[in-house]
Protein backbone atom coordinates (compact mmCIF):
# COMPACT_ATOMS: atom_id res chain seq x y z
CA UNK A 1 0.00 0.00 0.00
CA UNK A 2 2.84 2.41 0.58
CA UNK A 3 4.44 2.03 -2.85
CA UNK A 4 5.40 4.87 -5.15
CA UNK A 5 2.55 7.05 -6.39
CA UNK A 6 2.28 8.10 -10.00
CA UNK A 7 1.94 11.87 -9.93
CA UNK A 8 1.85 14.45 -12.66
CA UNK A 9 3.10 18.00 -12.21
CA UNK A 10 1.52 20.65 -14.41
CA UNK A 11 3.47 23.84 -14.92
CA UNK A 12 1.84 27.24 -15.18
CA UNK A 13 2.44 29.81 -17.92
CA UNK A 14 5.56 30.93 -16.06
CA UNK A 15 7.04 27.43 -16.31
CA UNK A 16 6.83 26.87 -12.55
CA UNK A 17 4.85 23.99 -10.98
CA UNK A 18 1.23 25.05 -10.55
CA UNK A 19 -0.72 21.80 -10.04
CA UNK A 20 -0.12 18.22 -8.95
CA UNK A 21 -2.35 15.43 -10.24
CA UNK A 22 -2.53 12.25 -8.16
CA UNK A 23 -4.66 9.11 -8.51
CA UNK A 24 -8.12 9.59 -7.02
CA UNK A 25 -7.72 6.64 -4.62
CA UNK A 26 -4.59 8.27 -3.19
CA UNK A 27 -6.48 11.54 -2.73
CA UNK A 28 -9.34 9.78 -0.93
CA UNK A 29 -6.89 7.98 1.35
CA UNK A 30 -5.14 11.25 2.16
CA UNK A 31 -8.42 12.91 3.08
CA UNK A 32 -9.42 10.09 5.41
CA UNK A 33 -5.92 9.79 6.88
CA UNK A 34 -5.56 13.51 7.55
CA UNK A 35 -9.05 13.78 9.04
CA UNK A 36 -10.11 16.43 6.54
CA UNK A 37 -13.21 14.65 5.33
CA UNK A 38 -16.23 16.10 7.09
CA UNK A 39 -18.89 13.73 5.76
CA UNK A 40 -19.26 10.11 4.82
CA UNK A 41 -18.96 9.55 1.06
CA UNK A 42 -22.15 8.47 -0.70
CA UNK A 43 -20.46 5.25 -1.86
CA UNK A 44 -19.83 4.20 1.77
CA UNK A 45 -23.46 4.85 2.72
CA UNK A 46 -24.64 2.94 -0.35
CA UNK A 47 -22.48 -0.06 0.57
CA UNK A 48 -24.00 -0.02 4.06
CA UNK A 49 -27.64 0.48 3.02
CA UNK A 50 -27.97 -1.26 -0.33
CA UNK A 51 -25.41 -4.03 0.19
CA UNK A 52 -25.97 -4.33 3.96
CA UNK A 53 -22.27 -4.08 4.81
CA UNK A 54 -20.91 -3.16 8.23
CA UNK A 55 -19.37 0.32 8.37
CA UNK A 56 -15.80 -1.00 8.44
CA UNK A 57 -16.51 -3.29 5.49
CA UNK A 58 -18.06 -0.41 3.53
CA UNK A 59 -15.08 1.86 4.20
CA UNK A 60 -12.62 -0.87 3.20
CA UNK A 61 -14.48 -1.42 -0.06
CA UNK A 62 -14.57 2.34 -0.68
CA UNK A 63 -10.81 2.55 -0.17
CA UNK A 64 -10.36 -0.46 -2.48
CA UNK A 65 -8.03 -2.36 -0.16
CA UNK A 66 -8.01 -5.99 0.89
CA UNK A 67 -8.73 -7.37 4.33
CA UNK A 68 -5.07 -8.34 4.59
CA UNK A 69 -3.94 -4.78 3.81
CA UNK A 70 -6.38 -3.32 6.33
CA UNK A 71 -5.34 -5.82 9.00
CA UNK A 72 -1.67 -4.98 8.39
CA UNK A 73 -2.42 -1.25 8.83
CA UNK A 74 -4.19 -2.04 12.10
CA UNK A 75 -1.50 -4.40 13.33
CA UNK A 76 -3.84 -7.39 13.63
CA UNK A 77 -4.27 -10.66 11.75
CA UNK A 78 -6.46 -10.88 8.68
CA UNK A 79 -8.73 -13.37 10.45
CA UNK A 80 -9.19 -11.01 13.42
CA UNK A 81 -10.08 -8.19 11.05
CA UNK A 82 -12.46 -10.46 9.15
CA UNK A 83 -14.35 -11.22 12.37
CA UNK A 84 -14.75 -7.49 13.07
CA UNK A 85 -15.95 -6.83 9.56
CA UNK A 86 -18.56 -9.57 9.80
CA UNK A 87 -19.87 -8.45 13.22
CA UNK A 88 -23.58 -7.62 13.49
CA UNK A 89 -24.48 -4.11 12.30
CA UNK A 90 -26.30 -3.03 15.49
CSV table of N, CA and C in Angstrom, one decimal:
chain,number,residue,atom,x,y,z
A,1,UNK,N,0.8,-1.2,0.0
A,1,UNK,CA,0.0,0.0,0.0
A,1,UNK,C,0.8,1.3,0.0
A,2,UNK,N,2.0,1.2,0.5
A,2,UNK,CA,2.8,2.4,0.6
A,2,UNK,C,3.9,2.5,-0.5
A,3,UNK,N,3.5,2.0,-1.7
A,3,UNK,CA,4.4,2.0,-2.8
A,3,UNK,C,4.5,3.4,-3.5
A,4,UNK,N,5.3,3.6,-4.5
A,4,UNK,CA,5.4,4.9,-5.1
A,4,UNK,C,4.1,5.3,-5.8
A,5,UNK,N,3.8,6.5,-5.8
A,5,UNK,CA,2.6,7.0,-6.4
A,5,UNK,C,2.9,7.7,-7.7
A,6,UNK,N,2.1,7.4,-8.7
A,6,UNK,CA,2.3,8.1,-10.0
A,6,UNK,C,1.6,9.5,-9.9
A,7,UNK,N,2.5,10.5,-10.0
A,7,UNK,CA,1.9,11.9,-9.9
A,7,UNK,C,2.3,12.6,-11.2
A,8,UNK,N,1.6,13.6,-11.5
A,8,UNK,CA,1.9,14.5,-12.7
A,8,UNK,C,1.9,15.9,-12.2
A,9,UNK,N,3.0,16.6,-12.6
A,9,UNK,CA,3.1,18.0,-12.2
A,9,UNK,C,2.8,18.8,-13.5
A,10,UNK,N,1.9,19.8,-13.3
A,10,UNK,CA,1.5,20.7,-14.4
A,10,UNK,C,2.1,22.0,-14.1
A,11,UNK,N,2.9,22.5,-15.1
A,11,UNK,CA,3.5,23.8,-14.9
A,11,UNK,C,2.5,24.9,-15.4
A,12,UNK,N,2.6,26.1,-14.8
A,12,UNK,CA,1.8,27.2,-15.2
A,12,UNK,C,2.5,27.9,-16.3
A,13,UNK,N,1.9,29.1,-16.8
A,13,UNK,CA,2.4,29.8,-17.9
A,13,UNK,C,3.9,30.3,-17.7
A,14,UNK,N,4.2,30.5,-16.4
A,14,UNK,CA,5.6,30.9,-16.1
A,14,UNK,C,6.6,29.8,-16.0
A,15,UNK,N,6.1,28.6,-16.3
A,15,UNK,CA,7.0,27.4,-16.3
A,15,UNK,C,7.3,26.8,-14.9
A,16,UNK,N,6.7,27.4,-13.9
A,16,UNK,CA,6.8,26.9,-12.5
A,16,UNK,C,5.7,25.9,-12.2
A,17,UNK,N,5.9,24.9,-11.3
A,17,UNK,CA,4.9,24.0,-11.0
A,17,UNK,C,3.6,24.7,-10.4
A,18,UNK,N,2.5,24.4,-11.0
A,18,UNK,CA,1.2,25.0,-10.5
A,18,UNK,C,0.2,24.0,-10.0
A,19,UNK,N,0.2,22.8,-10.5
A,19,UNK,CA,-0.7,21.8,-10.0
A,19,UNK,C,0.0,20.5,-9.9
A,20,UNK,N,-0.6,19.6,-9.1
A,20,UNK,CA,-0.1,18.2,-8.9
A,20,UNK,C,-1.3,17.3,-9.1
A,21,UNK,N,-1.3,16.4,-10.0
A,21,UNK,CA,-2.3,15.4,-10.2
A,21,UNK,C,-1.9,14.1,-9.6
A,22,UNK,N,-2.8,13.6,-8.8
A,22,UNK,CA,-2.5,12.3,-8.2
A,22,UNK,C,-3.7,11.3,-8.4
A,23,UNK,N,-3.5,10.0,-8.4
A,23,UNK,CA,-4.7,9.1,-8.5
A,23,UNK,C,-5.7,9.4,-7.5
A,24,UNK,N,-7.0,9.3,-7.9
A,24,UNK,CA,-8.1,9.6,-7.0
A,24,UNK,C,-8.1,8.8,-5.7
A,25,UNK,N,-7.8,7.5,-5.8
A,25,UNK,CA,-7.7,6.6,-4.6
A,25,UNK,C,-6.7,7.2,-3.6
A,26,UNK,N,-5.6,7.7,-4.1
A,26,UNK,CA,-4.6,8.3,-3.2
A,26,UNK,C,-5.1,9.5,-2.5
A,27,UNK,N,-5.9,10.3,-3.3
A,27,UNK,CA,-6.5,11.5,-2.7
A,27,UNK,C,-7.5,11.2,-1.6
A,28,UNK,N,-8.3,10.2,-1.9
A,28,UNK,CA,-9.3,9.8,-0.9
A,28,UNK,C,-8.7,9.3,0.3
A,29,UNK,N,-7.6,8.5,0.2
A,29,UNK,CA,-6.9,8.0,1.4
A,29,UNK,C,-6.3,9.1,2.1
A,30,UNK,N,-5.8,10.1,1.5
A,30,UNK,CA,-5.1,11.2,2.2
A,30,UNK,C,-6.2,12.1,2.9
A,31,UNK,N,-7.4,12.2,2.4
A,31,UNK,CA,-8.4,12.9,3.1
A,31,UNK,C,-8.9,12.2,4.3
A,32,UNK,N,-9.0,10.9,4.3
A,32,UNK,CA,-9.4,10.1,5.4
A,32,UNK,C,-8.3,10.1,6.4
A,33,UNK,N,-7.1,9.9,6.0
A,33,UNK,CA,-5.9,9.8,6.9
A,33,UNK,C,-5.7,11.1,7.6
A,34,UNK,N,-5.8,12.2,6.9
A,34,UNK,CA,-5.6,13.5,7.5
A,34,UNK,C,-6.8,14.1,8.3
A,35,UNK,N,-7.9,13.3,8.3
A,35,UNK,CA,-9.0,13.8,9.0
A,35,UNK,C,-9.7,15.0,8.4
A,36,UNK,N,-9.5,15.3,7.2
A,36,UNK,CA,-10.1,16.4,6.5
A,36,UNK,C,-11.5,16.2,6.0
A,37,UNK,N,-11.9,15.0,5.9
A,37,UNK,CA,-13.2,14.7,5.3
A,37,UNK,C,-14.2,14.9,6.4
A,38,UNK,N,-15.2,15.7,6.1
A,38,UNK,CA,-16.2,16.1,7.1
A,38,UNK,C,-17.5,15.3,7.0
A,39,UNK,N,-17.7,14.5,5.9
A,39,UNK,CA,-18.9,13.7,5.8
A,39,UNK,C,-18.5,12.4,5.2
A,40,UNK,N,-19.5,11.5,5.3
A,40,UNK,CA,-19.3,10.1,4.8
A,40,UNK,C,-19.6,10.1,3.3
A,41,UNK,N,-18.7,9.6,2.5
A,41,UNK,CA,-19.0,9.6,1.1
A,41,UNK,C,-20.2,8.7,0.7
A,42,UNK,N,-20.9,9.1,-0.3
A,42,UNK,CA,-22.2,8.5,-0.7
A,42,UNK,C,-21.9,7.0,-0.9
A,43,UNK,N,-20.8,6.6,-1.6
A,43,UNK,CA,-20.5,5.2,-1.9
A,43,UNK,C,-20.4,4.4,-0.6
A,44,UNK,N,-19.9,4.9,0.5
A,44,UNK,CA,-19.8,4.2,1.8
A,44,UNK,C,-21.2,4.0,2.3
A,45,UNK,N,-22.1,5.0,2.3
A,45,UNK,CA,-23.5,4.8,2.7
A,45,UNK,C,-24.2,3.8,1.9
A,46,UNK,N,-24.0,3.9,0.6
A,46,UNK,CA,-24.6,2.9,-0.4
A,46,UNK,C,-24.2,1.5,0.0
A,47,UNK,N,-22.9,1.3,0.2
A,47,UNK,CA,-22.5,-0.1,0.6
A,47,UNK,C,-23.2,-0.5,1.8
A,48,UNK,N,-23.4,0.4,2.8
A,48,UNK,CA,-24.0,0.0,4.1
A,48,UNK,C,-25.5,-0.3,3.9
A,49,UNK,N,-26.2,0.6,3.1
A,49,UNK,CA,-27.6,0.5,3.0
A,49,UNK,C,-28.1,-0.5,2.0
A,50,UNK,N,-27.5,-0.4,0.8
A,50,UNK,CA,-28.0,-1.3,-0.3
A,50,UNK,C,-27.4,-2.7,-0.2
A,51,UNK,N,-26.1,-2.7,0.1
A,51,UNK,CA,-25.4,-4.0,0.2
A,51,UNK,C,-25.3,-4.6,1.6
A,52,UNK,N,-25.9,-3.9,2.6
A,52,UNK,CA,-26.0,-4.3,4.0
A,52,UNK,C,-24.6,-4.7,4.5
A,53,UNK,N,-23.6,-3.9,4.3
A,53,UNK,CA,-22.3,-4.1,4.8
A,53,UNK,C,-22.1,-3.4,6.2
A,54,UNK,N,-21.2,-3.9,7.0
A,54,UNK,CA,-20.9,-3.2,8.2
A,54,UNK,C,-20.1,-1.9,7.8
A,55,UNK,N,-20.1,-0.9,8.7
A,55,UNK,CA,-19.4,0.3,8.4
A,55,UNK,C,-17.9,0.1,8.0
A,56,UNK,N,-17.2,-0.8,8.8
A,56,UNK,CA,-15.8,-1.0,8.4
A,56,UNK,C,-15.6,-1.7,7.1
A,57,UNK,N,-16.6,-2.6,6.8
A,57,UNK,CA,-16.5,-3.3,5.5
A,57,UNK,C,-16.8,-2.3,4.4
A,58,UNK,N,-17.7,-1.4,4.5
A,58,UNK,CA,-18.1,-0.4,3.5
A,58,UNK,C,-16.9,0.5,3.3
A,59,UNK,N,-16.2,1.0,4.4
A,59,UNK,CA,-15.1,1.9,4.2
A,59,UNK,C,-13.9,1.1,3.5
A,60,UNK,N,-13.7,-0.1,3.9
A,60,UNK,CA,-12.6,-0.9,3.2
A,60,UNK,C,-12.9,-1.0,1.7
A,61,UNK,N,-14.1,-1.3,1.4
A,61,UNK,CA,-14.5,-1.4,-0.1
A,61,UNK,C,-14.3,-0.1,-0.8
A,62,UNK,N,-14.7,1.0,-0.1
A,62,UNK,CA,-14.6,2.3,-0.7
A,62,UNK,C,-13.1,2.7,-0.9
A,63,UNK,N,-12.2,2.3,0.0
A,63,UNK,CA,-10.8,2.5,-0.2
A,63,UNK,C,-10.1,1.6,-1.1
A,64,UNK,N,-10.9,0.5,-1.5
A,64,UNK,CA,-10.4,-0.5,-2.5
A,64,UNK,C,-9.1,-1.1,-2.0
A,65,UNK,N,-9.2,-1.6,-0.7
A,65,UNK,CA,-8.0,-2.4,-0.2
A,65,UNK,C,-8.5,-3.7,0.3
A,66,UNK,N,-7.6,-4.6,0.5
A,66,UNK,CA,-8.0,-6.0,0.9
A,66,UNK,C,-8.1,-6.1,2.4
A,67,UNK,N,-8.7,-7.1,2.9
A,67,UNK,CA,-8.7,-7.4,4.3
A,67,UNK,C,-7.3,-7.5,4.9
A,68,UNK,N,-6.5,-8.2,4.1
A,68,UNK,CA,-5.1,-8.3,4.6
A,68,UNK,C,-4.4,-7.0,4.7
A,69,UNK,N,-4.6,-6.1,3.7
A,69,UNK,CA,-3.9,-4.8,3.8
A,69,UNK,C,-4.5,-4.0,5.0
A,70,UNK,N,-5.8,-4.0,5.2
A,70,UNK,CA,-6.4,-3.3,6.3
A,70,UNK,C,-5.9,-3.9,7.7
A,71,UNK,N,-5.8,-5.2,7.8
A,71,UNK,CA,-5.3,-5.8,9.0
A,71,UNK,C,-3.9,-5.4,9.3
A,72,UNK,N,-3.1,-5.4,8.2
A,72,UNK,CA,-1.7,-5.0,8.4
A,72,UNK,C,-1.6,-3.5,8.9
A,73,UNK,N,-2.4,-2.6,8.4
A,73,UNK,CA,-2.4,-1.3,8.8
A,73,UNK,C,-2.8,-1.2,10.3
A,74,UNK,N,-3.7,-2.0,10.7
A,74,UNK,CA,-4.2,-2.0,12.1
A,74,UNK,C,-3.3,-2.8,13.1
A,75,UNK,N,-2.4,-3.6,12.5
A,75,UNK,CA,-1.5,-4.4,13.3
A,75,UNK,C,-2.2,-5.6,13.9
A,76,UNK,N,-3.2,-6.2,13.2
A,76,UNK,CA,-3.8,-7.4,13.6
A,76,UNK,C,-3.8,-8.4,12.5
A,77,UNK,N,-4.2,-9.6,12.8
A,77,UNK,CA,-4.3,-10.7,11.8
A,77,UNK,C,-5.5,-10.4,10.8
A,78,UNK,N,-5.4,-11.0,9.6
A,78,UNK,CA,-6.5,-10.9,8.7
A,78,UNK,C,-7.7,-11.5,9.2
A,79,UNK,N,-7.6,-12.7,9.9
A,79,UNK,CA,-8.7,-13.4,10.4
A,79,UNK,C,-9.4,-12.6,11.6
A,80,UNK,N,-8.6,-11.9,12.4
A,80,UNK,CA,-9.2,-11.0,13.4
A,80,UNK,C,-10.0,-9.9,12.8
A,81,UNK,N,-9.4,-9.3,11.7
A,81,UNK,CA,-10.1,-8.2,11.0
A,81,UNK,C,-11.4,-8.7,10.4
A,82,UNK,N,-11.3,-9.9,9.8
A,82,UNK,CA,-12.5,-10.5,9.1
A,82,UNK,C,-13.6,-10.6,10.1
A,83,UNK,N,-13.3,-11.1,11.4
A,83,UNK,CA,-14.3,-11.2,12.4
A,83,UNK,C,-15.0,-9.9,12.7
A,84,UNK,N,-14.2,-8.8,12.8
A,84,UNK,CA,-14.7,-7.5,13.1
A,84,UNK,C,-15.6,-7.0,11.9
A,85,UNK,N,-15.2,-7.3,10.7
A,85,UNK,CA,-16.0,-6.8,9.6
A,85,UNK,C,-17.3,-7.5,9.4
A,86,UNK,N,-17.3,-8.8,9.9
A,86,UNK,CA,-18.6,-9.6,9.8
A,86,UNK,C,-19.5,-9.4,11.0
A,87,UNK,N,-19.1,-8.6,12.0
A,87,UNK,CA,-19.9,-8.4,13.2
A,87,UNK,C,-21.2,-7.9,12.9
A,88,UNK,N,-22.2,-8.2,13.7
A,88,UNK,CA,-23.6,-7.6,13.5
A,88,UNK,C,-23.6,-6.1,13.4
A,89,UNK,N,-24.4,-5.5,12.6
A,89,UNK,CA,-24.5,-4.1,12.3
A,89,UNK,C,-25.4,-3.3,13.3
A,90,UNK,N,-25.4,-3.7,14.5
A,90,UNK,CA,-26.3,-3.0,15.5
A,90,UNK,C,-26.2,-1.6,15.5
